[in-house]
Amino acid sequence: MNLTTEADHKAAVKEFRTLATDEEANRDRLLVLRDAIHAFEEANGHNPGPPTTVAGRLQVEMFKRHLKQKQLAQLLEVGESRLSEVLRGRRPANGDFLRRMYKKLGIPAEEVLELTA
């Protein structure tokens, strides 16, 4: 797959986000999209940098570890609804939640403290 325009890139990212809700069922297509998106972004100077929000950092961890939201909630030892609210930005991550990110996920404390809502 070769992305050549910003519109192609935007469509690929949109499809990737949609398919990412069920990684197992869509793994092959997600890998193709991931590689195409990465190649386009590198070629065009896109450099999004690391996530700056708690939700963004958790999504990165879910992707890297191939976890579903339910599995991440179990790993963090928090309720699924609490995790869902944090991921959707409807509830801020309190100190206890941030501490769990550090202890249970091994995210460096400095990084956790720099994250915003």
Short mmCIF file of the N, C-alpha and C atoms (twelve columns), coordinates in Angstrom:
data_MODEL
# 
_entry.id   MODEL 
# 
loop_
_atom_site.group_PDB 
_atom_site.id 
_atom_site.type_symbol 
_atom_site.label_atom_id 
_atom_site.label_alt_id 
_atom_site.label_comp_id 
_atom_site.label_asym_id 
_atom_site.label_seq_id 
_atom_site.Cartn_x 
_atom_site.Cartn_y 
_atom_site.Cartn_z 
_atom_site.pdbx_PDB_model_num 
ATOM 1   N N  . MET A 1   0.851   -1.173 0.000  1 
ATOM 2   C CA . MET A 1   0.000   0.000  0.000  1 
ATOM 3   C C  . MET A 1   0.892   1.230  0.000  1 
ATOM 4   N N  . ASN A 2   0.583   2.188  -0.858 1 
ATOM 5   C CA . ASN A 2   1.372   3.402  -0.968 1 
ATOM 6   C C  . ASN A 2   0.462   4.612  -0.849 1 
ATOM 7   N N  . LEU A 3   0.698   5.420  0.161  1 
ATOM 8   C CA . LEU A 3   -0.075  6.639  0.356  1 
ATOM 9   C C  . LEU A 3   0.685   7.782  -0.305 1 
ATOM 10  N N  . THR A 4   -0.006  8.552  -1.130 1 
ATOM 11  C CA . THR A 4   0.692   9.617  -1.858 1 
ATOM 12  C C  . THR A 4   0.194   11.019 -1.533 1 
ATOM 13  N N  . THR A 5   -0.992  11.138 -0.960 1 
ATOM 14  C CA . THR A 5   -1.536  12.466 -0.661 1 
ATOM 15  C C  . THR A 5   -1.969  12.547 0.795  1 
ATOM 16  N N  . GLU A 6   -2.167  13.770 1.242  1 
ATOM 17  C CA . GLU A 6   -2.673  13.979 2.606  1 
ATOM 18  C C  . GLU A 6   -4.046  13.328 2.767  1 
ATOM 19  N N  . ALA A 7   -4.858  13.370 1.707  1 
ATOM 20  C CA . ALA A 7   -6.190  12.752 1.770  1 
ATOM 21  C C  . ALA A 7   -6.078  11.241 1.942  1 
ATOM 22  N N  . ASP A 8   -5.122  10.620 1.223  1 
ATOM 23  C CA . ASP A 8   -4.880  9.183  1.387  1 
ATOM 24  C C  . ASP A 8   -4.469  8.880  2.831  1 
ATOM 25  N N  . HIS A 9   -3.587  9.717  3.354  1 
ATOM 26  C CA . HIS A 9   -3.095  9.538  4.716  1 
ATOM 27  C C  . HIS A 9   -4.237  9.647  5.720  1 
ATOM 28  N N  . LYS A 10  -5.040  10.692 5.557  1 
ATOM 29  C CA . LYS A 10  -6.167  10.909 6.477  1 
ATOM 30  C C  . LYS A 10  -7.131  9.722  6.443  1 
ATOM 31  N N  . ALA A 11  -7.425  9.221  5.245  1 
ATOM 32  C CA . ALA A 11  -8.337  8.078  5.110  1 
ATOM 33  C C  . ALA A 11  -7.736  6.830  5.757  1 
ATOM 34  N N  . ALA A 12  -6.436  6.629  5.589  1 
ATOM 35  C CA . ALA A 12  -5.770  5.456  6.168  1 
ATOM 36  C C  . ALA A 12  -5.787  5.518  7.692  1 
ATOM 37  N N  . VAL A 13  -5.534  6.699  8.232  1 
ATOM 38  C CA . VAL A 13  -5.556  6.863  9.693  1 
ATOM 39  C C  . VAL A 13  -6.962  6.608  10.223 1 
ATOM 40  N N  . LYS A 14  -7.955  7.134  9.529  1 
ATOM 41  C CA . LYS A 14  -9.344  6.918  9.943  1 
ATOM 42  C C  . LYS A 14  -9.685  5.429  9.934  1 
ATOM 43  N N  . GLU A 15  -9.307  4.730  8.865  1 
ATOM 44  C CA . GLU A 15  -9.568  3.289  8.780  1 
ATOM 45  C C  . GLU A 15  -8.823  2.549  9.886  1 
ATOM 46  N N  . PHE A 16  -7.577  2.941  10.144 1 
ATOM 47  C CA . PHE A 16  -6.776  2.297  11.180 1 
ATOM 48  C C  . PHE A 16  -7.464  2.422  12.532 1 
ATOM 49  N N  . ARG A 17  -7.926  3.620  12.861 1 
ATOM 50  C CA . ARG A 17  -8.590  3.833  14.152 1 
ATOM 51  C C  . ARG A 17  -9.857  3.005  14.271 1 
ATOM 52  N N  . THR A 18  -10.584 2.895  13.179 1 
ATOM 53  C CA . THR A 18  -11.813 2.102  13.190 1 
ATOM 54  C C  . THR A 18  -11.497 0.626  13.403 1 
ATOM 55  N N  . LEU A 19  -10.514 0.119  12.677 1 
ATOM 56  C CA . LEU A 19  -10.164 -1.299 12.769 1 
ATOM 57  C C  . LEU A 19  -9.482  -1.649 14.090 1 
ATOM 58  N N  . ALA A 20  -8.834  -0.674 14.705 1 
ATOM 59  C CA . ALA A 20  -8.083  -0.929 15.940 1 
ATOM 60  C C  . ALA A 20  -8.982  -1.321 17.104 1 
ATOM 61  N N  . THR A 21  -10.277 -1.133 16.968 1 
ATOM 62  C CA . THR A 21  -11.184 -1.527 18.043 1 
ATOM 63  C C  . THR A 21  -11.255 -3.042 18.187 1 
ATOM 64  N N  . ASP A 22  -10.860 -3.767 17.141 1 
ATOM 65  C CA . ASP A 22  -10.809 -5.227 17.205 1 
ATOM 66  C C  . ASP A 22  -9.521  -5.689 16.525 1 
ATOM 67  N N  . GLU A 23  -8.418  -5.547 17.254 1 
ATOM 68  C CA . GLU A 23  -7.105  -5.840 16.692 1 
ATOM 69  C C  . GLU A 23  -6.965  -7.273 16.199 1 
ATOM 70  N N  . GLU A 24  -7.499  -8.213 16.928 1 
ATOM 71  C CA . GLU A 24  -7.350  -9.615 16.538 1 
ATOM 72  C C  . GLU A 24  -7.964  -9.888 15.179 1 
ATOM 73  N N  . ALA A 25  -9.168  -9.434 14.973 1 
ATOM 74  C CA . ALA A 25  -9.876  -9.707 13.725 1 
ATOM 75  C C  . ALA A 25  -9.280  -8.944 12.545 1 
ATOM 76  N N  . ASN A 26  -8.635  -7.818 12.809 1 
ATOM 77  C CA . ASN A 26  -8.161  -6.949 11.735 1 
ATOM 78  C C  . ASN A 26  -6.640  -6.829 11.673 1 
ATOM 79  N N  . ARG A 27  -5.945  -7.731 12.325 1 
ATOM 80  C CA . ARG A 27  -4.490  -7.631 12.476 1 
ATOM 81  C C  . ARG A 27  -3.753  -7.436 11.152 1 
ATOM 82  N N  . ASP A 28  -4.049  -8.236 10.144 1 
ATOM 83  C CA . ASP A 28  -3.323  -8.146 8.880  1 
ATOM 84  C C  . ASP A 28  -3.502  -6.782 8.225  1 
ATOM 85  N N  . ARG A 29  -4.735  -6.296 8.177  1 
ATOM 86  C CA . ARG A 29  -4.997  -4.995 7.568  1 
ATOM 87  C C  . ARG A 29  -4.372  -3.878 8.399  1 
ATOM 88  N N  . LEU A 30  -4.415  -4.012 9.714  1 
ATOM 89  C CA . LEU A 30  -3.808  -3.000 10.574 1 
ATOM 90  C C  . LEU A 30  -2.303  -2.890 10.330 1 
ATOM 91  N N  . LEU A 31  -1.647  -4.011 10.135 1 
ATOM 92  C CA . LEU A 31  -0.204  -3.991 9.879  1 
ATOM 93  C C  . LEU A 31  0.110   -3.297 8.559  1 
ATOM 94  N N  . VAL A 32  -0.693  -3.570 7.534  1 
ATOM 95  C CA . VAL A 32  -0.501  -2.919 6.233  1 
ATOM 96  C C  . VAL A 32  -0.697  -1.410 6.380  1 
ATOM 97  N N  . LEU A 33  -1.773  -1.022 7.046  1 
ATOM 98  C CA . LEU A 33  -2.049  0.398  7.256  1 
ATOM 99  C C  . LEU A 33  -0.953  1.057  8.085  1 
ATOM 100 N N  . ARG A 34  -0.529  0.394  9.132  1 
ATOM 101 C CA . ARG A 34  0.526   0.938  9.993  1 
ATOM 102 C C  . ARG A 34  1.775   1.257  9.192  1 
ATOM 103 N N  . ASP A 35  2.192   0.299  8.371  1 
ATOM 104 C CA . ASP A 35  3.406   0.495  7.583  1 
ATOM 105 C C  . ASP A 35  3.243   1.610  6.559  1 
ATOM 106 N N  . ALA A 36  2.086   1.669  5.905  1 
ATOM 107 C CA . ALA A 36  1.842   2.706  4.903  1 
ATOM 108 C C  . ALA A 36  1.788   4.086  5.546  1 
ATOM 109 N N  . ILE A 37  1.120   4.173  6.684  1 
ATOM 110 C CA . ILE A 37  1.019   5.453  7.397  1 
ATOM 111 C C  . ILE A 37  2.402   5.906  7.845  1 
ATOM 112 N N  . HIS A 38  3.167   4.989  8.398  1 
ATOM 113 C CA . HIS A 38  4.516   5.320  8.876  1 
ATOM 114 C C  . HIS A 38  5.403   5.798  7.723  1 
ATOM 115 N N  . ALA A 39  5.371   5.081  6.602  1 
ATOM 116 C CA . ALA A 39  6.186   5.461  5.447  1 
ATOM 117 C C  . ALA A 39  5.798   6.848  4.936  1 
ATOM 118 N N  . PHE A 40  4.497   7.116  4.841  1 
ATOM 119 C CA . PHE A 40  4.039   8.422  4.378  1 
ATOM 120 C C  . PHE A 40  4.496   9.520  5.336  1 
ATOM 121 N N  . GLU A 41  4.329   9.280  6.624  1 
ATOM 122 C CA . GLU A 41  4.690   10.292 7.608  1 
ATOM 123 C C  . GLU A 41  6.187   10.564 7.618  1 
ATOM 124 N N  . GLU A 42  6.996   9.534  7.489  1 
ATOM 125 C CA . GLU A 42  8.444   9.727  7.431  1 
ATOM 126 C C  . GLU A 42  8.848   10.507 6.196  1 
ATOM 127 N N  . ALA A 43  8.259   10.146 5.062  1 
ATOM 128 C CA . ALA A 43  8.587   10.806 3.802  1 
ATOM 129 C C  . ALA A 43  8.147   12.263 3.772  1 
ATOM 130 N N  . ASN A 44  7.149   12.610 4.547  1 
ATOM 131 C CA . ASN A 44  6.599   13.957 4.519  1 
ATOM 132 C C  . ASN A 44  6.898   14.784 5.767  1 
ATOM 133 N N  . GLY A 45  7.851   14.328 6.563  1 
ATOM 134 C CA . GLY A 45  8.286   15.094 7.718  1 
ATOM 135 C C  . GLY A 45  7.313   15.162 8.874  1 
ATOM 136 N N  . HIS A 46  6.366   14.248 8.906  1 
ATOM 137 C CA . HIS A 46  5.448   14.217 10.045 1 
ATOM 138 C C  . HIS A 46  6.208   13.658 11.238 1 
ATOM 139 N N  . ASN A 47  6.122   14.337 12.330 1 
ATOM 140 C CA . ASN A 47  6.777   13.854 13.542 1 
ATOM 141 C C  . ASN A 47  5.871   14.154 14.720 1 
ATOM 142 N N  . PRO A 48  4.885   13.251 14.967 1 
ATOM 143 C CA . PRO A 48  3.921   13.544 16.019 1 
ATOM 144 C C  . PRO A 48  4.495   13.541 17.424 1 
ATOM 145 N N  . GLY A 49  5.637   12.910 17.612 1 
ATOM 146 C CA . GLY A 49  6.212   12.852 18.939 1 
ATOM 147 C C  . GLY A 49  5.432   11.925 19.851 1 
ATOM 148 N N  . PRO A 50  5.886   11.802 21.074 1 
ATOM 149 C CA . PRO A 50  5.204   10.910 22.014 1 
ATOM 150 C C  . PRO A 50  3.868   11.496 22.457 1 
ATOM 151 N N  . PRO A 51  2.977   10.637 22.932 1 
ATOM 152 C CA . PRO A 51  1.682   11.129 23.408 1 
ATOM 153 C C  . PRO A 51  1.865   12.078 24.587 1 
ATOM 154 N N  . THR A 52  0.983   13.052 24.670 1 
ATOM 155 C CA . THR A 52  1.064   14.033 25.750 1 
ATOM 156 C C  . THR A 52  -0.103  13.930 26.718 1 
ATOM 157 N N  . THR A 53  -0.982  12.964 26.484 1 
ATOM 158 C CA . THR A 53  -2.128  12.780 27.380 1 
ATOM 159 C C  . THR A 53  -2.102  11.381 27.970 1 
ATOM 160 N N  . VAL A 54  -2.782  11.226 29.070 1 
ATOM 161 C CA . VAL A 54  -2.897  9.913  29.703 1 
ATOM 162 C C  . VAL A 54  -3.561  8.941  28.727 1 
ATOM 163 N N  . ALA A 55  -4.646  9.373  28.092 1 
ATOM 164 C CA . ALA A 55  -5.357  8.504  27.147 1 
ATOM 165 C C  . ALA A 55  -4.453  8.087  26.004 1 
ATOM 166 N N  . GLY A 56  -3.699  9.019  25.463 1 
ATOM 167 C CA . GLY A 56  -2.789  8.696  24.369 1 
ATOM 168 C C  . GLY A 56  -1.731  7.697  24.784 1 
ATOM 169 N N  . ARG A 57  -1.182  7.880  25.978 1 
ATOM 170 C CA . ARG A 57  -0.135  6.959  26.466 1 
ATOM 171 C C  . ARG A 57  -0.709  5.577  26.716 1 
ATOM 172 N N  . LEU A 58  -1.917  5.509  27.229 1 
ATOM 173 C CA . LEU A 58  -2.559  4.212  27.463 1 
ATOM 174 C C  . LEU A 58  -2.853  3.507  26.133 1 
ATOM 175 N N  . GLN A 59  -3.260  4.269  25.121 1 
ATOM 176 C CA . GLN A 59  -3.528  3.679  23.817 1 
ATOM 177 C C  . GLN A 59  -2.248  3.110  23.210 1 
ATOM 178 N N  . VAL A 60  -1.142  3.797  23.401 1 
ATOM 179 C CA . VAL A 60  0.145   3.283  22.927 1 
ATOM 180 C C  . VAL A 60  0.462   1.961  23.624 1 
ATOM 181 N N  . GLU A 61  0.259   1.911  24.927 1 
ATOM 182 C CA . GLU A 61  0.521   0.672  25.671 1 
ATOM 183 C C  . GLU A 61  -0.384  -0.460 25.205 1 
ATOM 184 N N  . MET A 62  -1.652  -0.152 24.965 1 
ATOM 185 C CA . MET A 62  -2.577  -1.186 24.494 1 
ATOM 186 C C  . MET A 62  -2.099  -1.729 23.149 1 
ATOM 187 N N  . PHE A 63  -1.671  -0.851 22.274 1 
ATOM 188 C CA . PHE A 63  -1.200  -1.277 20.959 1 
ATOM 189 C C  . PHE A 63  0.084   -2.099 21.080 1 
ATOM 190 N N  . LYS A 64  1.054   -1.597 21.828 1 
ATOM 191 C CA . LYS A 64  2.333   -2.293 21.968 1 
ATOM 192 C C  . LYS A 64  2.179   -3.678 22.601 1 
ATOM 193 N N  . ARG A 65  1.289   -3.784 23.558 1 
ATOM 194 C CA . ARG A 65  1.119   -5.041 24.286 1 
ATOM 195 C C  . ARG A 65  0.003   -5.915 23.719 1 
ATOM 196 N N  . HIS A 66  -0.640  -5.437 22.666 1 
ATOM 197 C CA . HIS A 66  -1.755  -6.167 22.037 1 
ATOM 198 C C  . HIS A 66  -2.849  -6.466 23.058 1 
ATOM 199 N N  . LEU A 67  -3.221  -5.429 23.799 1 
ATOM 200 C CA . LEU A 67  -4.239  -5.577 24.840 1 
ATOM 201 C C  . LEU A 67  -5.544  -4.943 24.401 1 
ATOM 202 N N  . LYS A 68  -6.615  -5.547 24.823 1 
ATOM 203 C CA . LYS A 68  -7.926  -4.923 24.674 1 
ATOM 204 C C  . LYS A 68  -8.158  -4.087 25.923 1 
ATOM 205 N N  . GLN A 69  -9.129  -3.218 25.852 1 
ATOM 206 C CA . GLN A 69  -9.404  -2.333 26.976 1 
ATOM 207 C C  . GLN A 69  -9.685  -3.119 28.253 1 
ATOM 208 N N  . LYS A 70  -10.421 -4.198 28.151 1 
ATOM 209 C CA . LYS A 70  -10.738 -5.025 29.317 1 
ATOM 210 C C  . LYS A 70  -9.458  -5.590 29.939 1 
ATOM 211 N N  . GLN A 71  -8.538  -6.026 29.098 1 
ATOM 212 C CA . GLN A 71  -7.286  -6.590 29.598 1 
ATOM 213 C C  . GLN A 71  -6.433  -5.526 30.279 1 
ATOM 214 N N  . LEU A 72  -6.424  -4.317 29.707 1 
ATOM 215 C CA . LEU A 72  -5.668  -3.229 30.330 1 
ATOM 216 C C  . LEU A 72  -6.261  -2.878 31.688 1 
ATOM 217 N N  . ALA A 73  -7.576  -2.862 31.776 1 
ATOM 218 C CA . ALA A 73  -8.234  -2.579 33.055 1 
ATOM 219 C C  . ALA A 73  -7.818  -3.613 34.100 1 
ATOM 220 N N  . GLN A 74  -7.769  -4.865 33.699 1 
ATOM 221 C CA . GLN A 74  -7.359  -5.923 34.623 1 
ATOM 222 C C  . GLN A 74  -5.906  -5.743 35.047 1 
ATOM 223 N N  . LEU A 75  -5.054  -5.405 34.091 1 
ATOM 224 C CA . LEU A 75  -3.643  -5.209 34.392 1 
ATOM 225 C C  . LEU A 75  -3.441  -4.049 35.364 1 
ATOM 226 N N  . LEU A 76  -4.206  -2.983 35.157 1 
ATOM 227 C CA . LEU A 76  -4.106  -1.820 36.037 1 
ATOM 228 C C  . LEU A 76  -4.876  -1.998 37.346 1 
ATOM 229 N N  . GLU A 77  -5.686  -3.060 37.401 1 
ATOM 230 C CA . GLU A 77  -6.533  -3.343 38.560 1 
ATOM 231 C C  . GLU A 77  -7.493  -2.188 38.832 1 
ATOM 232 N N  . VAL A 78  -8.147  -1.744 37.736 1 
ATOM 233 C CA . VAL A 78  -9.186  -0.721 37.827 1 
ATOM 234 C C  . VAL A 78  -10.412 -1.247 37.100 1 
ATOM 235 N N  . GLY A 79  -11.547 -0.671 37.394 1 
ATOM 236 C CA . GLY A 79  -12.770 -1.070 36.720 1 
ATOM 237 C C  . GLY A 79  -12.742 -0.666 35.248 1 
ATOM 238 N N  . GLU A 80  -13.425 -1.461 34.438 1 
ATOM 239 C CA . GLU A 80  -13.485 -1.163 33.006 1 
ATOM 240 C C  . GLU A 80  -14.121 0.191  32.744 1 
ATOM 241 N N  . SER A 81  -15.147 0.531  33.521 1 
ATOM 242 C CA . SER A 81  -15.818 1.813  33.303 1 
ATOM 243 C C  . SER A 81  -14.886 2.975  33.651 1 
ATOM 244 N N  . ARG A 82  -14.106 2.817  34.699 1 
ATOM 245 C CA . ARG A 82  -13.154 3.874  35.073 1 
ATOM 246 C C  . ARG A 82  -12.135 4.080  33.964 1 
ATOM 247 N N  . LEU A 83  -11.585 2.979  33.454 1 
ATOM 248 C CA . LEU A 83  -10.610 3.079  32.371 1 
ATOM 249 C C  . LEU A 83  -11.242 3.709  31.140 1 
ATOM 250 N N  . SER A 84  -12.431 3.296  30.809 1 
ATOM 251 C CA . SER A 84  -13.128 3.836  29.648 1 
ATOM 252 C C  . SER A 84  -13.315 5.348  29.779 1 
ATOM 253 N N  . GLU A 85  -13.696 5.808  30.947 1 
ATOM 254 C CA . GLU A 85  -13.897 7.236  31.168 1 
ATOM 255 C C  . GLU A 85  -12.589 8.014  31.026 1 
ATOM 256 N N  . VAL A 86  -11.489 7.439  31.506 1 
ATOM 257 C CA . VAL A 86  -10.175 8.093  31.372 1 
ATOM 258 C C  . VAL A 86  -9.776  8.136  29.897 1 
ATOM 259 N N  . LEU A 87  -9.967  7.029  29.189 1 
ATOM 260 C CA . LEU A 87  -9.591  6.977  27.777 1 
ATOM 261 C C  . LEU A 87  -10.403 7.948  26.927 1 
ATOM 262 N N  . ARG A 88  -11.633 8.173  27.305 1 
ATOM 263 C CA . ARG A 88  -12.507 9.083  26.537 1 
ATOM 264 C C  . ARG A 88  -12.418 10.530 27.011 1 
ATOM 265 N N  . GLY A 89  -11.615 10.776 28.034 1 
ATOM 266 C CA . GLY A 89  -11.449 12.136 28.528 1 
ATOM 267 C C  . GLY A 89  -12.605 12.625 29.376 1 
ATOM 268 N N  . ARG A 90  -13.442 11.717 29.802 1 
ATOM 269 C CA . ARG A 90  -14.591 12.106 30.626 1 
ATOM 270 C C  . ARG A 90  -14.261 12.136 32.112 1 
ATOM 271 N N  . ARG A 91  -13.113 11.576 32.463 1 
ATOM 272 C CA . ARG A 91  -12.700 11.538 33.859 1 
ATOM 273 C C  . ARG A 91  -11.184 11.717 33.897 1 
ATOM 274 N N  . PRO A 92  -10.701 12.619 34.725 1 
ATOM 275 C CA . PRO A 92  -9.250  12.791 34.807 1 
ATOM 276 C C  . PRO A 92  -8.606  11.620 35.556 1 
ATOM 277 N N  . ALA A 93  -7.367  11.352 35.230 1 
ATOM 278 C CA . ALA A 93  -6.619  10.313 35.937 1 
ATOM 279 C C  . ALA A 93  -6.119  10.921 37.242 1 
ATOM 280 N N  . ASN A 94  -6.541  10.337 38.354 1 
ATOM 281 C CA . ASN A 94  -6.103  10.853 39.655 1 
ATOM 282 C C  . ASN A 94  -4.737  10.250 40.013 1 
ATOM 283 N N  . GLY A 95  -4.231  10.620 41.155 1 
ATOM 284 C CA . GLY A 95  -2.910  10.147 41.593 1 
ATOM 285 C C  . GLY A 95  -2.816  8.640  41.666 1 
ATOM 286 N N  . ASP A 96  -3.863  7.999  42.154 1 
ATOM 287 C CA . ASP A 96  -3.868  6.540  42.250 1 
ATOM 288 C C  . ASP A 96  -3.756  5.907  40.863 1 
ATOM 289 N N  . PHE A 97  -4.488  6.444  39.914 1 
ATOM 290 C CA . PHE A 97  -4.465  5.910  38.555 1 
ATOM 291 C C  . PHE A 97  -3.078  6.097  37.937 1 
ATOM 292 N N  . LEU A 98  -2.502  7.273  38.123 1 
ATOM 293 C CA . LEU A 98  -1.160  7.543  37.580 1 
ATOM 294 C C  . LEU A 98  -0.114  6.628  38.227 1 
ATOM 295 N N  . ARG A 99  -0.268  6.382  39.508 1 
ATOM 296 C CA . ARG A 99  0.649   5.478  40.208 1 
ATOM 297 C C  . ARG A 99  0.553   4.062  39.633 1 
ATOM 298 N N  . ARG A 100 -0.645  3.648  39.285 1 
ATOM 299 C CA . ARG A 100 -0.835  2.324  38.684 1 
ATOM 300 C C  . ARG A 100 -0.168  2.253  37.307 1 
ATOM 301 N N  . MET A 101 -0.215  3.350  36.560 1 
ATOM 302 C CA . MET A 101 0.459   3.371  35.259 1 
ATOM 303 C C  . MET A 101 1.962   3.150  35.444 1 
ATOM 304 N N  . TYR A 102 2.497   3.760  36.473 1 
ATOM 305 C CA . TYR A 102 3.921   3.615  36.781 1 
ATOM 306 C C  . TYR A 102 4.253   2.205  37.267 1 
ATOM 307 N N  . LYS A 103 3.500   1.729  38.254 1 
ATOM 308 C CA . LYS A 103 3.811   0.434  38.862 1 
ATOM 309 C C  . LYS A 103 3.416   -0.757 37.993 1 
ATOM 310 N N  . LYS A 104 2.243   -0.715 37.417 1 
ATOM 311 C CA . LYS A 104 1.726   -1.880 36.689 1 
ATOM 312 C C  . LYS A 104 2.203   -1.935 35.241 1 
ATOM 313 N N  . LEU A 105 2.420   -0.774 34.626 1 
ATOM 314 C CA . LEU A 105 2.832   -0.748 33.222 1 
ATOM 315 C C  . LEU A 105 4.316   -0.446 33.045 1 
ATOM 316 N N  . GLY A 106 4.956   0.010  34.123 1 
ATOM 317 C CA . GLY A 106 6.382   0.304  34.032 1 
ATOM 318 C C  . GLY A 106 6.690   1.580  33.257 1 
ATOM 319 N N  . ILE A 107 5.736   2.476  33.171 1 
ATOM 320 C CA . ILE A 107 5.974   3.749  32.505 1 
ATOM 321 C C  . ILE A 107 6.766   4.616  33.473 1 
ATOM 322 N N  . PRO A 108 7.889   5.167  33.033 1 
ATOM 323 C CA . PRO A 108 8.709   5.970  33.945 1 
ATOM 324 C C  . PRO A 108 7.904   7.072  34.636 1 
ATOM 325 N N  . ALA A 109 8.184   7.267  35.923 1 
ATOM 326 C CA . ALA A 109 7.449   8.238  36.723 1 
ATOM 327 C C  . ALA A 109 7.507   9.643  36.116 1 
ATOM 328 N N  . GLU A 110 8.692   10.028 35.590 1 
ATOM 329 C CA . GLU A 110 8.828   11.353 34.995 1 
ATOM 330 C C  . GLU A 110 7.858   11.520 33.828 1 
ATOM 331 N N  . GLU A 111 7.721   10.466 33.034 1 
ATOM 332 C CA . GLU A 111 6.817   10.512 31.881 1 
ATOM 333 C C  . GLU A 111 5.364   10.609 32.341 1 
ATOM 334 N N  . VAL A 112 5.010   9.825  33.327 1 
ATOM 335 C CA . VAL A 112 3.632   9.838  33.836 1 
ATOM 336 C C  . VAL A 112 3.286   11.228 34.374 1 
ATOM 337 N N  . LEU A 113 4.209   11.835 35.081 1 
ATOM 338 C CA . LEU A 113 3.951   13.145 35.672 1 
ATOM 339 C C  . LEU A 113 3.828   14.245 34.622 1 
ATOM 340 N N  . GLU A 114 4.440   14.067 33.461 1 
ATOM 341 C CA . GLU A 114 4.366   15.064 32.399 1 
ATOM 342 C C  . GLU A 114 3.087   14.986 31.579 1 
ATOM 343 N N  . LEU A 115 2.345   13.888 31.718 1 
ATOM 344 C CA . LEU A 115 1.120   13.729 30.937 1 
ATOM 345 C C  . LEU A 115 0.036   14.654 31.453 1 
ATOM 346 N N  . THR A 116 -0.773  15.144 30.510 1 
ATOM 347 C CA . THR A 116 -1.901  15.989 30.888 1 
ATOM 348 C C  . THR A 116 -3.176  15.206 30.669 1 
ATOM 349 N N  . ALA A 117 -4.263  15.680 31.223 1 
ATOM 350 C CA . ALA A 117 -5.578  15.042 31.113 1 
ATOM 351 C C  . ALA A 117 -5.522  13.983 30.098 1 
# 
